mmCIF file of C-alpha atoms in Angstrom:
data_model
loop_
_atom_site.group_PDB
_atom_site.id
_atom_site.type_symbol
_atom_site.label_atom_id
_atom_site.label_comp_id
_atom_site.label_asym_id
_atom_site.label_seq_id
_atom_site.Cartn_x
_atom_site.Cartn_y
_atom_site.Cartn_z
ATOM 1 C CA MET A 1 50.734 51.796 -24.122
ATOM 2 C CA GLU A 2 49.754 55.094 -25.390
ATOM 3 C CA ARG A 3 46.226 57.473 -24.009
ATOM 4 C CA LYS A 4 45.690 59.568 -26.531
ATOM 5 C CA ASN A 5 43.188 62.784 -26.142
ATOM 6 C CA ALA A 6 43.248 61.234 -22.054
ATOM 7 C CA ILE A 7 43.066 64.836 -20.566
ATOM 8 C CA LYS A 8 43.799 68.314 -21.972
ATOM 9 C CA VAL A 9 45.662 71.443 -21.012
ATOM 10 C CA LYS A 10 44.481 74.802 -21.603
ATOM 11 C CA GLY A 11 41.610 73.093 -23.602
ATOM 12 C CA ASN A 12 44.703 70.856 -25.614
ATOM 13 C CA PRO A 13 44.064 67.391 -25.854
ATOM 14 C CA VAL A 14 47.462 65.412 -25.035
ATOM 15 C CA THR A 15 48.658 62.180 -24.474
ATOM 16 C CA LEU A 16 49.056 59.890 -21.200
ATOM 17 C CA LEU A 17 51.910 57.394 -21.072
ATOM 18 C CA GLY A 18 50.874 53.866 -18.944
ATOM 19 C CA GLY A 19 47.807 52.251 -18.586
ATOM 20 C CA GLU A 20 44.172 53.841 -16.641
ATOM 21 C CA ILE A 21 44.549 52.852 -12.786
ATOM 22 C CA ARG A 22 40.885 51.477 -11.647
ATOM 23 C CA THR A 23 39.360 51.068 -8.902
ATOM 24 C CA GLY A 24 40.114 47.576 -6.694
ATOM 25 C CA GLN A 25 42.809 46.491 -8.506
ATOM 26 C CA LYS A 26 46.145 46.430 -6.677
ATOM 27 C CA ALA A 27 48.314 49.259 -6.395
ATOM 28 C CA PRO A 28 52.224 49.011 -8.380
ATOM 29 C CA ALA A 29 54.902 49.480 -7.000
ATOM 30 C CA PHE A 30 57.078 51.820 -7.891
ATOM 31 C CA THR A 31 60.153 53.517 -6.807
ATOM 32 C CA THR A 32 60.496 57.970 -6.656
ATOM 33 C CA LEU A 33 63.369 60.131 -4.990
ATOM 34 C CA ASP A 34 62.942 62.509 -1.601
ATOM 35 C CA TYR A 35 64.804 64.988 -1.071
ATOM 36 C CA ASN A 36 68.437 63.889 -0.662
ATOM 37 C CA LEU A 37 67.829 62.083 -4.326
ATOM 38 C CA LYS A 38 67.650 58.384 -2.033
ATOM 39 C CA GLU A 39 65.357 56.461 -3.773
ATOM 40 C CA ILE A 40 62.102 55.796 -1.857
ATOM 41 C CA ALA A 41 59.872 52.095 -2.928
ATOM 42 C CA SER A 42 56.470 52.820 -2.432
ATOM 43 C CA SER A 43 56.844 49.547 -0.310
ATOM 44 C CA GLU A 44 57.864 51.207 1.864
ATOM 45 C CA TYR A 45 54.412 52.111 3.007
ATOM 46 C CA ASP A 46 53.191 48.537 2.565
ATOM 47 C CA GLY A 47 50.299 48.235 5.330
ATOM 48 C CA LYS A 48 49.849 51.807 5.296
ATOM 49 C CA ILE A 49 46.230 53.941 4.104
ATOM 50 C CA ARG A 50 47.614 56.692 1.297
ATOM 51 C CA LEU A 51 46.406 59.026 -0.912
ATOM 52 C CA ILE A 52 49.357 59.950 -4.114
ATOM 53 C CA ALA A 53 47.787 62.937 -5.620
ATOM 54 C CA SER A 54 50.360 63.540 -8.924
ATOM 55 C CA VAL A 55 50.663 66.518 -10.037
ATOM 56 C CA PRO A 56 52.498 68.931 -12.957
ATOM 57 C CA SER A 57 54.537 71.123 -10.385
ATOM 58 C CA LEU A 58 54.547 72.168 -7.120
ATOM 59 C CA ASP A 59 54.882 75.894 -8.631
ATOM 60 C CA THR A 60 52.181 76.602 -10.090
ATOM 61 C CA PRO A 61 48.762 78.004 -8.704
ATOM 62 C CA VAL A 62 46.516 74.754 -8.335
ATOM 63 C CA CYS A 63 49.241 72.676 -7.454
ATOM 64 C CA ASP A 64 50.259 75.201 -4.435
ATOM 65 C CA THR A 65 46.380 75.504 -3.740
ATOM 66 C CA GLU A 66 46.186 71.650 -3.811
ATOM 67 C CA ILE A 67 48.854 70.581 -1.492
ATOM 68 C CA HIS A 68 48.371 73.039 0.760
ATOM 69 C CA ASN A 69 44.527 71.736 0.719
ATOM 70 C CA PHE A 70 45.957 68.140 1.544
ATOM 71 C CA ASN A 71 48.109 69.545 3.961
ATOM 72 C CA LYS A 72 45.997 71.169 6.354
ATOM 73 C CA GLU A 73 43.238 67.617 6.407
ATOM 74 C CA ALA A 74 45.684 65.540 6.884
ATOM 75 C CA ALA A 75 46.497 67.107 10.078
ATOM 76 C CA ASN A 76 42.497 66.964 10.652
ATOM 77 C CA ILE A 77 41.853 63.066 9.623
ATOM 78 C CA SER A 78 44.553 60.470 11.653
ATOM 79 C CA LYS A 79 47.940 59.856 11.978
ATOM 80 C CA ASP A 80 47.351 56.382 10.234
ATOM 81 C CA ILE A 81 47.801 57.835 6.600
ATOM 82 C CA ILE A 82 50.556 58.718 4.313
ATOM 83 C CA ILE A 83 49.464 62.021 1.876
ATOM 84 C CA THR A 84 52.334 61.783 -1.098
ATOM 85 C CA PHE A 85 52.278 64.452 -3.612
ATOM 86 C CA ILE A 86 54.563 63.320 -6.831
ATOM 87 C CA SER A 87 55.396 65.710 -9.474
ATOM 88 C CA MET A 88 58.065 66.359 -11.903
ATOM 89 C CA ASP A 89 60.151 68.790 -9.949
ATOM 90 C CA LEU A 90 63.713 68.089 -8.739
ATOM 91 C CA PRO A 91 63.992 67.115 -5.568
ATOM 92 C CA PHE A 92 65.552 70.306 -4.353
ATOM 93 C CA ALA A 93 62.591 71.891 -5.498
ATOM 94 C CA GLN A 94 60.271 70.378 -3.326
ATOM 95 C CA LYS A 95 62.379 70.447 -0.062
ATOM 96 C CA ARG A 96 62.240 74.298 -0.630
ATOM 97 C CA PHE A 97 58.717 74.823 -1.539
ATOM 98 C CA CYS A 98 57.626 72.537 1.268
ATOM 99 C CA GLN A 99 60.163 74.383 4.023
ATOM 100 C CA ASP A 100 59.298 77.268 2.162
ATOM 101 C CA ASN A 101 55.360 76.838 2.286
ATOM 102 C CA ASP A 102 55.348 74.605 5.971
ATOM 103 C CA ILE A 103 54.244 71.311 4.308
ATOM 104 C CA ASP A 104 54.972 69.364 7.001
ATOM 105 C CA ASN A 105 51.814 66.995 6.814
ATOM 106 C CA VAL A 106 52.579 65.548 3.407
ATOM 107 C CA LYS A 107 55.052 63.733 1.686
ATOM 108 C CA THR A 108 56.928 65.156 -1.365
ATOM 109 C CA PHE A 109 58.744 62.561 -3.997
ATOM 110 C CA SER A 110 60.223 63.471 -7.286
ATOM 111 C CA ASP A 111 59.694 61.128 -10.419
ATOM 112 C CA HIS A 112 61.605 63.181 -12.481
ATOM 113 C CA ARG A 113 64.707 60.490 -13.264
ATOM 114 C CA ASP A 114 62.733 57.433 -14.311
ATOM 115 C CA ALA A 115 59.238 58.792 -14.559
ATOM 116 C CA ASP A 116 58.527 55.363 -12.543
ATOM 117 C CA PHE A 117 55.386 56.283 -11.019
ATOM 118 C CA GLY A 118 54.112 58.742 -14.244
ATOM 119 C CA LEU A 119 54.314 55.380 -16.374
ATOM 120 C CA LYS A 120 52.839 52.678 -13.895
ATOM 121 C CA TYR A 121 49.605 55.035 -12.160
ATOM 122 C CA GLY A 122 49.481 56.458 -16.584
ATOM 123 C CA VAL A 123 49.728 59.892 -15.585
ATOM 124 C CA LEU A 124 52.967 60.748 -17.676
ATOM 125 C CA ILE A 125 52.210 63.405 -20.126
ATOM 126 C CA LYS A 126 54.105 62.378 -23.408
ATOM 127 C CA GLU A 127 53.762 65.647 -24.791
ATOM 128 C CA LEU A 128 55.066 67.877 -21.694
ATOM 129 C CA ARG A 129 56.906 64.905 -19.818
ATOM 130 C CA LEU A 130 54.697 65.910 -16.637
ATOM 131 C CA LEU A 131 52.784 64.251 -14.815
ATOM 132 C CA ALA A 132 48.978 64.308 -15.177
ATOM 133 C CA ARG A 133 46.783 65.430 -11.736
ATOM 134 C CA ALA A 134 44.946 62.635 -10.984
ATOM 135 C CA ILE A 135 44.564 60.958 -6.760
ATOM 136 C CA PHE A 136 44.668 57.683 -5.708
ATOM 137 C CA VAL A 137 43.535 56.197 -2.447
ATOM 138 C CA ILE A 138 44.847 52.714 -1.477
ATOM 139 C CA ASP A 139 44.173 50.883 1.687
ATOM 140 C CA GLU A 140 45.978 48.766 3.518
ATOM 141 C CA SER A 141 46.022 45.674 2.029
ATOM 142 C CA GLY A 142 47.617 47.489 -1.595
ATOM 143 C CA THR A 143 43.920 47.515 -3.205
ATOM 144 C CA VAL A 144 42.702 50.895 -4.944
ATOM 145 C CA LYS A 145 39.913 52.536 -3.630
ATOM 146 C CA TYR A 146 39.304 55.689 -5.638
ATOM 147 C CA VAL A 147 40.846 57.076 -8.595
ATOM 148 C CA GLU A 148 40.702 60.336 -10.932
ATOM 149 C CA TYR A 149 42.550 61.677 -13.962
ATOM 150 C CA VAL A 150 41.488 65.589 -13.395
ATOM 151 C CA SER A 151 40.026 65.571 -17.322
ATOM 152 C CA GLU A 152 41.670 69.471 -17.505
ATOM 153 C CA LEU A 153 45.421 69.242 -16.166
ATOM 154 C CA THR A 154 44.321 73.803 -15.062
ATOM 155 C CA SER A 155 41.394 72.557 -13.339
ATOM 156 C CA HIS A 156 41.078 71.335 -9.441
ATOM 157 C CA PRO A 157 40.831 67.945 -8.514
ATOM 158 C CA ASP A 158 37.291 66.921 -6.471
ATOM 159 C CA TYR A 159 39.046 67.067 -2.740
ATOM 160 C CA LYS A 160 35.530 66.579 -1.160
ATOM 161 C CA ALA A 161 35.039 62.829 -3.149
ATOM 162 C CA ALA A 162 39.233 62.208 -2.064
ATOM 163 C CA LEU A 163 38.561 63.180 1.297
ATOM 164 C CA ASP A 164 35.521 61.044 1.289
ATOM 165 C CA ALA A 165 37.091 57.983 -0.057
ATOM 166 C CA LEU A 166 40.348 58.227 2.435
ATOM 167 C CA LYS A 167 37.365 58.806 5.823
ATOM 168 C CA SER A 168 36.121 55.993 4.145
ATOM 169 C CA VAL A 169 38.802 53.561 4.091
ATOM 170 C CA LEU A 170 40.272 54.615 7.154
ATOM 171 C CA ALA A 171 37.015 54.050 8.945
ATOM 172 C CA LYS A 172 36.731 50.397 7.536
ATOM 173 C CA LYS A 173 39.793 49.819 8.974
#
């Protein structure tokens, strides 16, 4: 499935591959790679409250700010949540970035091999083979409770709305 003009990159419309995720639906299962090239199935986090952020690359200014914000907030919210960043960056680059920047409260996974997450969550940019910026909050039953597809790739997500959604899910636990 192609969603033409779904988002923009520096004002230019691009096409997202995959269907749009909506609140209330079951979160699709996917696989990614960790730092050591080990395949990680999303089912490893079944039963956990999750915030998944898809980003184009950790080595860009907006992504850098985003992961630092969520890394800081994760430490203040609860140990019962999992915050994950997924990008097309190579696992080695993700590991280096996290070590160099003291990112230790969020997990990073790479979708570079199969784009499984990108296609299943509708964030794979056809023209660039990068992931669009998006936020998904999933409750412990695997239901999507919050979705934000950021309309301009170079813009920040709504941090407050995402964190409020995460805290709301946590409060209902």
